[in-house]
Amino acid sequence: MIEYRSIRVGLLGAGSVGSQVARLLLEHGDELAQRIGARIELVGIAVRDVDAERDVELPRALLTTDADALILGSDIVIELMGGLEPARTLVLQAIASGADVVTGNKALLATHGPELFAAAEQVGAQLSYEAAVGGAIPILRPLRESLAGDRVERILGIVNGTTNFILDRMDTTGASLEDALATATELGYAEADPTADIGGYDAAQKAAILASIAFHTNVPVEAVHREGITGVSAAQVDSARRAGFVVKLLAICERLVDAETGEEGVSARVYPALVPREHPLASVRGANNAVFVEASAAGPLMFYGAGAGGVQTASAVLGDLVAIARRHVIGGPGMAESTHAELPMFDIGRITTRYAITLEVVDEPGVLERIARVFSEHGVSVEQLQQTVSSGSERATLVIGTHEATESALAETVTSLAENPVVASVASVLRVEGTL
Amino acid sequence: MIEYRSIRVGLLGAGSVGSQVARLLLEHGDELAQRIGARIELVGIAVRDVDAERDVELPRALLTTDADALILGSDIVIELMGGLEPARTLVLQAIASGADVVTGNKALLATHGPELFAAAEQVGAQLSYEAAVGGAIPILRPLRESLAGDRVERILGIVNGTTNFILDRMDTTGASLEDALATATELGYAEADPTADIGGYDAAQKAAILASIAFHTNVPVEAVHREGITGVSAAQVDSARRAGFVVKLLAICERLVDAETGEEGVSARVYPALVPREHPLASVRGANNAVFVEASAAGPLMFYGAGAGGVQTASAVLGDLVAIARRHVIGGPGMAESTHAELPMFDIGRITTRYAITLEVVDEPGVLERIARVFSEHGVSVEQLQQTVSSGSERATLVIGTHEATESALAETVTSLAENPVVASVASVLRVEGTL
């Protein structure tokens, strides 16, 4: 039995992830010590109210409400409280006290990332956050380190398990959004208040983090264009399926060059989109996550796995912890944050994409021509157009697929279509992504 | 324009990967310098014969036949010559001269890994080899670092693009192995001598590397059980498809516990197996690779991408190079190799798996009973049995699916089936893996 030196770890938060991190640290201490060359000593777990802690697995002796004292007595601090405050203050305290920090707090990073990184860089502290995106899936480290010599052009990510479960269920059972959400809540895939998930806020935070790392620049969450899935109907999912597509909520990060000015920039956006059935992302089922990366040399890569769950996410936290602990053993600073290349953010209007538009139109001669004119007037070229007339109705249904055009041109097209007298209603507007 | 210090890089080999590495280093020098904080200076490219170099992209001035001098003048040496010698000698020279080394040479690592790692550890040199497995796919770094706090239980890998292309083609077109191989050769997916690929030798080397990293132990390539795809017939692929399976050549690395003795060990093996269509690995098409990892906390993860190709693999080489170069800038030793836990290798006989066996039997009363007895005699329980009699024939076809049993029991069962008078022929024997 080797006598290892010990590294003091303070854990902030004992929720679904925190309690699993504590359990794994206590159960696998010997194995981890062997891999690290030092013993991880869990010195304390800061919680709001010790008596309120129901998790029987947690040793009572480790629980404390004094986070400040815990931080001062820790070499490495793991922040898993979630939310902005007091998380932000405590992480800054930890960094100031000379500790390295592991966090899975995506909201904190997407909102206060630059402040935290600056503080860490100043004192040469490590700030790791693999668990913040994609749960158990190793995605941030591969993006930052494995692809460091390559050039990431585009990321298409299914980064929110709740919405993927809902959309998958709508696709497989034909359920409505409401029913699928109800099932997700029953099965514990959705929170009591599902706004953060179905509103795309959670995905937008992850998109900001992914884009910042992939493009070596700073992408604030406010700069991420965000559309949730609340507008997705069973009819849309059904016609998508019949057309060979599946509706997925995508977090898209893209390197762009302005066609006119030649200006380089990046875009980060979240919206439900049509994905071809043959695309690897289409086969991501249930609450799973996957991040599809297109790099100029590596080509397409996909990282797939459980995007949430206490024990799964704990795996990512421990990965960061072991990496930092090993550096404590072998000495030397950690992996330097790559220099940031502050690229401008392109707003959604400058993005080019393809649309699938479904219109209810009056069934009379010349309608097709008038609709086609609306598209050409806005410089949007139609790739395919399908008209179906239900017998005995004065209405016809038009499904129009466009070629690539700018969001602004497509938006204007949709607006004037809605105003056009021959158009009874714009039934559905969806973007098409992940073209093969 | 910042003046960066420069890091001297010597490249050994200018083949499909080497020439792409050189090109990317020369074309993206500024971008890499910004990310690293130092300039990568490609000081030379060692080739066998300067005049024989047809690659016009390579600056003639950089070409040299004096590898020894190049190594002495390099801070980092990139070995992409392939083969065992002189690669082994030159890598050891580079390490001895104080240089860090990046290699994509799987044969070298699978054969001389321990010797090279020991040499590197002794002088504190870095030896990185992400490109050796899965081409462009970041898999070794995630296994070693991201999952360092987790426990990898099992790896199912499609790690040879040539055989996956061939099996995929047999599955989609019904082609014979010969025809599919011919197509692969035409399209450049197979070498003139395809033995290393279709014989499973390439996959076995990768299995040895994956198992060594995943289980923190040393798995020599000789300890990897290897079966190629030469025995896979169009009929097998066809009946697999009709039964909802696809035939894939799998590299399997497993953590095992002996049922009787409770002894812990690992297994590494390569063979063609039936994979359910719903399994993520079944959707890996063409020459792509994918590594499916089951970790006890993270659950199932999959890493997917291009398993070969000059520029794709160059991406992995550059990732290793940038990581090492950054450490040259910020100082401090590299990531320590985790302590090795020398686990015993379990030979194939101790592995438990499931079989799908197709028999041609004489069509007479009592045959089923006699076949069933053979299985029970060897303690193998039958999960399903399907008999088809073609009219007017005295022969019947039996397809038998077994429950999990040890390889040895299953092998003995097959042997005595072949000897049984009622069995005309054992038409097909395939293992079933990746059960969902």
PDB file of C-alpha atoms in Angstrom, chain B residues 102-288:
ATOM      1  CA  VAL B 102       4.295  12.732 -32.263  1.00  0.00           C
ATOM      2  CA  THR B 103       3.627   9.560 -34.216  1.00  0.00           C
ATOM      3  CA  GLY B 104       0.726   7.975 -36.082  1.00  0.00           C
ATOM      4  CA  ASN B 105       2.499   4.638 -36.353  1.00  0.00           C
ATOM      5  CA  LYS B 106       0.092   2.029 -34.895  1.00  0.00           C
ATOM      6  CA  ALA B 107       2.306  -0.921 -35.802  1.00  0.00           C
ATOM      7  CA  LEU B 108       5.206   0.656 -33.933  1.00  0.00           C
ATOM      8  CA  LEU B 109       3.098   1.374 -30.832  1.00  0.00           C
ATOM      9  CA  ALA B 110       1.333  -1.979 -30.784  1.00  0.00           C
ATOM     10  CA  THR B 111       4.692  -3.765 -31.065  1.00  0.00           C
ATOM     11  CA  HIS B 112       7.218  -1.579 -29.221  1.00  0.00           C
ATOM     12  CA  GLY B 113       4.886   0.628 -27.139  1.00  0.00           C
ATOM     13  CA  PRO B 114       6.256  -0.284 -23.685  1.00  0.00           C
ATOM     14  CA  GLU B 115       9.880   0.253 -24.794  1.00  0.00           C
ATOM     15  CA  LEU B 116       9.045   3.678 -26.265  1.00  0.00           C
ATOM     16  CA  PHE B 117       6.931   4.794 -23.286  1.00  0.00           C
ATOM     17  CA  ALA B 118       9.667   3.737 -20.857  1.00  0.00           C
ATOM     18  CA  ALA B 119      12.288   5.677 -22.818  1.00  0.00           C
ATOM     19  CA  ALA B 120      10.058   8.756 -22.924  1.00  0.00           C
ATOM     20  CA  GLU B 121       9.170   8.579 -19.214  1.00  0.00           C
ATOM     21  CA  GLN B 122      12.841   8.254 -18.284  1.00  0.00           C
ATOM     22  CA  VAL B 123      13.759  11.606 -19.833  1.00  0.00           C
ATOM     23  CA  GLY B 124      10.344  13.230 -19.291  1.00  0.00           C
ATOM     24  CA  ALA B 125       9.650  13.454 -23.019  1.00  0.00           C
ATOM     25  CA  GLN B 126       6.142  13.554 -24.507  1.00  0.00           C
ATOM     26  CA  LEU B 127       5.071  10.754 -26.837  1.00  0.00           C
ATOM     27  CA  SER B 128       1.675  11.420 -28.466  1.00  0.00           C
ATOM     28  CA  TYR B 129      -0.103   9.213 -31.015  1.00  0.00           C
ATOM     29  CA  GLU B 130      -3.766  10.243 -31.428  1.00  0.00           C
ATOM     30  CA  ALA B 131      -3.471   9.590 -35.182  1.00  0.00           C
ATOM     31  CA  ALA B 132      -2.650   5.912 -34.609  1.00  0.00           C
ATOM     32  CA  VAL B 133      -6.291   4.965 -33.937  1.00  0.00           C
ATOM     33  CA  GLY B 134      -9.415   6.256 -35.665  1.00  0.00           C
ATOM     34  CA  GLY B 135      -7.624   8.636 -38.027  1.00  0.00           C
ATOM     35  CA  ALA B 136      -9.203  12.048 -37.508  1.00  0.00           C
ATOM     36  CA  ILE B 137     -11.427  10.919 -34.631  1.00  0.00           C
ATOM     37  CA  PRO B 138     -10.321  12.220 -31.238  1.00  0.00           C
ATOM     38  CA  ILE B 139     -10.519   8.988 -29.242  1.00  0.00           C
ATOM     39  CA  LEU B 140      -7.245   8.380 -27.366  1.00  0.00           C
ATOM     40  CA  ARG B 141      -7.207  11.765 -25.595  1.00  0.00           C
ATOM     41  CA  PRO B 142     -10.874  11.463 -24.486  1.00  0.00           C
ATOM     42  CA  LEU B 143     -10.177   7.917 -23.251  1.00  0.00           C
ATOM     43  CA  ARG B 144      -7.059   8.901 -21.337  1.00  0.00           C
ATOM     44  CA  GLU B 145      -8.095  12.332 -20.062  1.00  0.00           C
ATOM     45  CA  SER B 146     -11.860  12.907 -20.270  1.00  0.00           C
ATOM     46  CA  LEU B 147     -12.694   9.463 -18.890  1.00  0.00           C
ATOM     47  CA  ALA B 148      -9.783   9.403 -16.423  1.00  0.00           C
ATOM     48  CA  GLY B 149     -12.202   9.687 -13.498  1.00  0.00           C
ATOM     49  CA  ASP B 150     -14.538   7.034 -14.866  1.00  0.00           C
ATOM     50  CA  ARG B 151     -14.187   3.281 -15.411  1.00  0.00           C
ATOM     51  CA  VAL B 152     -14.241   2.033 -19.027  1.00  0.00           C
ATOM     52  CA  GLU B 153     -16.001  -1.341 -19.065  1.00  0.00           C
ATOM     53  CA  ARG B 154     -16.142  -2.080 -22.779  1.00  0.00           C
ATOM     54  CA  ILE B 155     -15.136  -0.747 -26.188  1.00  0.00           C
ATOM     55  CA  LEU B 156     -16.697  -1.820 -29.478  1.00  0.00           C
ATOM     56  CA  GLY B 157     -14.805  -0.226 -32.331  1.00  0.00           C
ATOM     57  CA  ILE B 158     -15.123  -0.086 -36.096  1.00  0.00           C
ATOM     58  CA  VAL B 159     -11.480   0.894 -36.535  1.00  0.00           C
ATOM     59  CA  ASN B 160     -10.677  -0.281 -40.071  1.00  0.00           C
ATOM     60  CA  GLY B 161     -12.244   1.738 -42.897  1.00  0.00           C
ATOM     61  CA  THR B 162     -11.375  -0.727 -45.669  1.00  0.00           C
ATOM     62  CA  THR B 163     -13.243  -3.644 -44.125  1.00  0.00           C
ATOM     63  CA  ASN B 164     -16.179  -1.442 -43.120  1.00  0.00           C
ATOM     64  CA  PHE B 165     -16.435  -0.198 -46.708  1.00  0.00           C
ATOM     65  CA  ILE B 166     -16.376  -3.798 -47.976  1.00  0.00           C
ATOM     66  CA  LEU B 167     -18.948  -5.098 -45.460  1.00  0.00           C
ATOM     67  CA  ASP B 168     -21.169  -2.036 -45.989  1.00  0.00           C
ATOM     68  CA  ARG B 169     -21.047  -2.600 -49.743  1.00  0.00           C
ATOM     69  CA  MET B 170     -21.879  -6.308 -49.330  1.00  0.00           C
ATOM     70  CA  ASP B 171     -24.805  -5.248 -47.118  1.00  0.00           C
ATOM     71  CA  THR B 172     -26.185  -2.570 -49.442  1.00  0.00           C
ATOM     72  CA  THR B 173     -25.541  -4.179 -52.858  1.00  0.00           C
ATOM     73  CA  GLY B 174     -25.472  -7.897 -52.045  1.00  0.00           C
ATOM     74  CA  ALA B 175     -22.014  -8.075 -53.598  1.00  0.00           C
ATOM     75  CA  SER B 176     -19.611 -10.915 -52.810  1.00  0.00           C
ATOM     76  CA  LEU B 177     -16.506 -10.249 -50.710  1.00  0.00           C
ATOM     77  CA  GLU B 178     -14.359 -10.477 -53.855  1.00  0.00           C
ATOM     78  CA  ASP B 179     -16.448  -7.934 -55.802  1.00  0.00           C
ATOM     79  CA  ALA B 180     -16.686  -5.551 -52.834  1.00  0.00           C
ATOM     80  CA  LEU B 181     -12.925  -5.787 -52.350  1.00  0.00           C
ATOM     81  CA  ALA B 182     -12.378  -5.094 -56.043  1.00  0.00           C
ATOM     82  CA  THR B 183     -14.518  -1.950 -55.764  1.00  0.00           C
ATOM     83  CA  ALA B 184     -12.634  -0.881 -52.643  1.00  0.00           C
ATOM     84  CA  THR B 185      -9.352  -1.282 -54.507  1.00  0.00           C
ATOM     85  CA  GLU B 186     -10.639   0.691 -57.523  1.00  0.00           C
ATOM     86  CA  LEU B 187     -11.805   3.530 -55.253  1.00  0.00           C
ATOM     87  CA  GLY B 188      -8.505   3.532 -53.362  1.00  0.00           C
ATOM     88  CA  TYR B 189     -10.031   2.275 -50.113  1.00  0.00           C
ATOM     89  CA  ALA B 190      -7.920  -0.888 -50.209  1.00  0.00           C
ATOM     90  CA  GLU B 191      -4.184  -1.369 -50.736  1.00  0.00           C
ATOM     91  CA  ALA B 192      -2.760  -3.498 -53.546  1.00  0.00           C
ATOM     92  CA  ASP B 193      -2.081  -6.102 -50.828  1.00  0.00           C
ATOM     93  CA  PRO B 194      -5.186  -5.899 -48.595  1.00  0.00           C
ATOM     94  CA  THR B 195      -4.034  -8.552 -46.118  1.00  0.00           C
ATOM     95  CA  ALA B 196      -3.374  -6.129 -43.242  1.00  0.00           C
ATOM     96  CA  ASP B 197      -6.952  -4.835 -43.496  1.00  0.00           C
ATOM     97  CA  ILE B 198      -9.117  -7.840 -44.390  1.00  0.00           C
ATOM     98  CA  GLY B 199      -6.995 -10.130 -42.226  1.00  0.00           C
ATOM     99  CA  GLY B 200      -7.790  -7.944 -39.207  1.00  0.00           C
ATOM    100  CA  TYR B 201      -4.110  -7.197 -38.466  1.00  0.00           C
ATOM    101  CA  ASP B 202      -4.623  -3.413 -38.644  1.00  0.00           C
ATOM    102  CA  ALA B 203      -7.677  -3.619 -36.375  1.00  0.00           C
ATOM    103  CA  ALA B 204      -5.776  -5.859 -33.922  1.00  0.00           C
ATOM    104  CA  GLN B 205      -3.004  -3.274 -33.561  1.00  0.00           C
ATOM    105  CA  LYS B 206      -5.599  -0.595 -32.850  1.00  0.00           C
ATOM    106  CA  ALA B 207      -7.385  -2.885 -30.372  1.00  0.00           C
ATOM    107  CA  ALA B 208      -4.090  -3.341 -28.488  1.00  0.00           C
ATOM    108  CA  ILE B 209      -3.617   0.450 -28.274  1.00  0.00           C
ATOM    109  CA  LEU B 210      -7.238   1.107 -27.244  1.00  0.00           C
ATOM    110  CA  ALA B 211      -7.221  -1.597 -24.560  1.00  0.00           C
ATOM    111  CA  SER B 212      -3.894  -0.412 -23.141  1.00  0.00           C
ATOM    112  CA  ILE B 213      -5.204   3.137 -22.700  1.00  0.00           C
ATOM    113  CA  ALA B 214      -8.754   2.267 -21.646  1.00  0.00           C
ATOM    114  CA  PHE B 215      -7.676  -0.212 -18.963  1.00  0.00           C
ATOM    115  CA  HIS B 216      -4.418   1.516 -17.906  1.00  0.00           C
ATOM    116  CA  THR B 217      -2.555  -1.693 -18.596  1.00  0.00           C
ATOM    117  CA  ASN B 218      -0.204  -3.073 -21.220  1.00  0.00           C
ATOM    118  CA  VAL B 219      -1.892  -5.131 -23.941  1.00  0.00           C
ATOM    119  CA  PRO B 220       0.599  -6.468 -26.521  1.00  0.00           C
ATOM    120  CA  VAL B 221      -0.746  -7.027 -30.035  1.00  0.00           C
ATOM    121  CA  GLU B 222       0.142 -10.737 -29.762  1.00  0.00           C
ATOM    122  CA  ALA B 223      -2.448 -11.018 -26.973  1.00  0.00           C
ATOM    123  CA  VAL B 224      -5.246  -9.782 -29.252  1.00  0.00           C
ATOM    124  CA  HIS B 225      -7.438 -12.587 -30.655  1.00  0.00           C
ATOM    125  CA  ARG B 226      -7.767 -11.849 -34.372  1.00  0.00           C
ATOM    126  CA  GLU B 227     -10.176 -13.043 -37.069  1.00  0.00           C
ATOM    127  CA  GLY B 228     -10.456 -11.217 -40.404  1.00  0.00           C
ATOM    128  CA  ILE B 229     -13.420 -10.899 -42.782  1.00  0.00           C
ATOM    129  CA  THR B 230     -12.112 -13.317 -45.431  1.00  0.00           C
ATOM    130  CA  GLY B 231     -14.648 -15.909 -44.303  1.00  0.00           C
ATOM    131  CA  VAL B 232     -17.676 -13.578 -44.542  1.00  0.00           C
ATOM    132  CA  SER B 233     -20.012 -14.635 -47.369  1.00  0.00           C
ATOM    133  CA  ALA B 234     -22.726 -12.749 -49.252  1.00  0.00           C
ATOM    134  CA  ALA B 235     -25.183 -15.338 -47.903  1.00  0.00           C
ATOM    135  CA  GLN B 236     -24.226 -14.529 -44.297  1.00  0.00           C
ATOM    136  CA  VAL B 237     -24.590 -10.785 -44.876  1.00  0.00           C
ATOM    137  CA  ASP B 238     -27.919 -11.363 -46.610  1.00  0.00           C
ATOM    138  CA  SER B 239     -29.451 -13.509 -43.885  1.00  0.00           C
ATOM    139  CA  ALA B 240     -28.071 -11.111 -41.271  1.00  0.00           C
ATOM    140  CA  ARG B 241     -29.922  -8.284 -43.013  1.00  0.00           C
ATOM    141  CA  ARG B 242     -33.152 -10.249 -43.138  1.00  0.00           C
ATOM    142  CA  ALA B 243     -32.796 -10.967 -39.419  1.00  0.00           C
ATOM    143  CA  GLY B 244     -32.304  -7.275 -38.588  1.00  0.00           C
ATOM    144  CA  PHE B 245     -28.529  -7.362 -38.197  1.00  0.00           C
ATOM    145  CA  VAL B 246     -25.494  -6.040 -40.052  1.00  0.00           C
ATOM    146  CA  VAL B 247     -22.071  -7.705 -40.173  1.00  0.00           C
ATOM    147  CA  LYS B 248     -19.260  -5.459 -38.882  1.00  0.00           C
ATOM    148  CA  LEU B 249     -15.601  -6.145 -38.159  1.00  0.00           C
ATOM    149  CA  LEU B 250     -15.337  -5.186 -34.493  1.00  0.00           C
ATOM    150  CA  ALA B 251     -12.354  -4.463 -32.273  1.00  0.00           C
ATOM    151  CA  ILE B 252     -13.597  -5.378 -28.798  1.00  0.00           C
ATOM    152  CA  CYS B 253     -11.843  -4.431 -25.563  1.00  0.00           C
ATOM    153  CA  GLU B 254     -13.471  -5.639 -22.361  1.00  0.00           C
ATOM    154  CA  ARG B 255     -12.922  -5.565 -18.622  1.00  0.00           C
ATOM    155  CA  LEU B 256     -13.797  -9.024 -17.302  1.00  0.00           C
ATOM    156  CA  VAL B 257     -14.221 -10.904 -14.058  1.00  0.00           C
ATOM    157  CA  ASP B 258     -13.824 -14.699 -14.086  1.00  0.00           C
ATOM    158  CA  ALA B 259     -17.154 -16.192 -13.005  1.00  0.00           C
ATOM    159  CA  GLU B 260     -15.508 -18.961 -10.935  1.00  0.00           C
ATOM    160  CA  THR B 261     -12.285 -17.465  -9.574  1.00  0.00           C
ATOM    161  CA  GLY B 262     -13.462 -13.830  -9.418  1.00  0.00           C
ATOM    162  CA  GLU B 263     -10.137 -12.913 -11.034  1.00  0.00           C
ATOM    163  CA  GLU B 264     -10.156  -9.544 -12.819  1.00  0.00           C
ATOM    164  CA  GLY B 265      -8.749  -9.278 -16.313  1.00  0.00           C
ATOM    165  CA  VAL B 266      -9.158  -7.791 -19.756  1.00  0.00           C
ATOM    166  CA  SER B 267      -9.830  -9.125 -23.233  1.00  0.00           C
ATOM    167  CA  ALA B 268      -8.949  -7.625 -26.612  1.00  0.00           C
ATOM    168  CA  ARG B 269     -10.221  -9.302 -29.760  1.00  0.00           C
ATOM    169  CA  VAL B 270     -11.082  -8.626 -33.394  1.00  0.00           C
ATOM    170  CA  TYR B 271     -13.681 -10.547 -35.412  1.00  0.00           C
ATOM    171  CA  PRO B 272     -16.638 -10.034 -37.737  1.00  0.00           C
ATOM    172  CA  ALA B 273     -19.870 -10.003 -35.713  1.00  0.00           C
ATOM    173  CA  LEU B 274     -23.606  -9.474 -36.102  1.00  0.00           C
ATOM    174  CA  VAL B 275     -24.677  -6.038 -34.832  1.00  0.00           C
ATOM    175  CA  PRO B 276     -28.372  -5.120 -34.397  1.00  0.00           C
ATOM    176  CA  ARG B 277     -29.565  -2.511 -36.915  1.00  0.00           C
ATOM    177  CA  GLU B 278     -30.696  -0.241 -34.073  1.00  0.00           C
ATOM    178  CA  HIS B 279     -27.206  -0.105 -32.539  1.00  0.00           C
ATOM    179  CA  PRO B 280     -25.373   3.200 -33.234  1.00  0.00           C
ATOM    180  CA  LEU B 281     -22.479   1.219 -34.777  1.00  0.00           C
ATOM    181  CA  ALA B 282     -24.792  -0.272 -37.416  1.00  0.00           C
ATOM    182  CA  SER B 283     -25.245   3.169 -38.995  1.00  0.00           C
ATOM    183  CA  VAL B 284     -21.507   3.635 -39.590  1.00  0.00           C
ATOM    184  CA  ARG B 285     -21.322   3.549 -43.366  1.00  0.00           C
ATOM    185  CA  GLY B 286     -18.606   3.318 -46.004  1.00  0.00           C
ATOM    186  CA  ALA B 287     -15.004   3.763 -44.918  1.00  0.00           C
ATOM    187  CA  ASN B 288     -15.944   5.656 -41.743  1.00  0.00           C
TER     188      ASN B 288
END
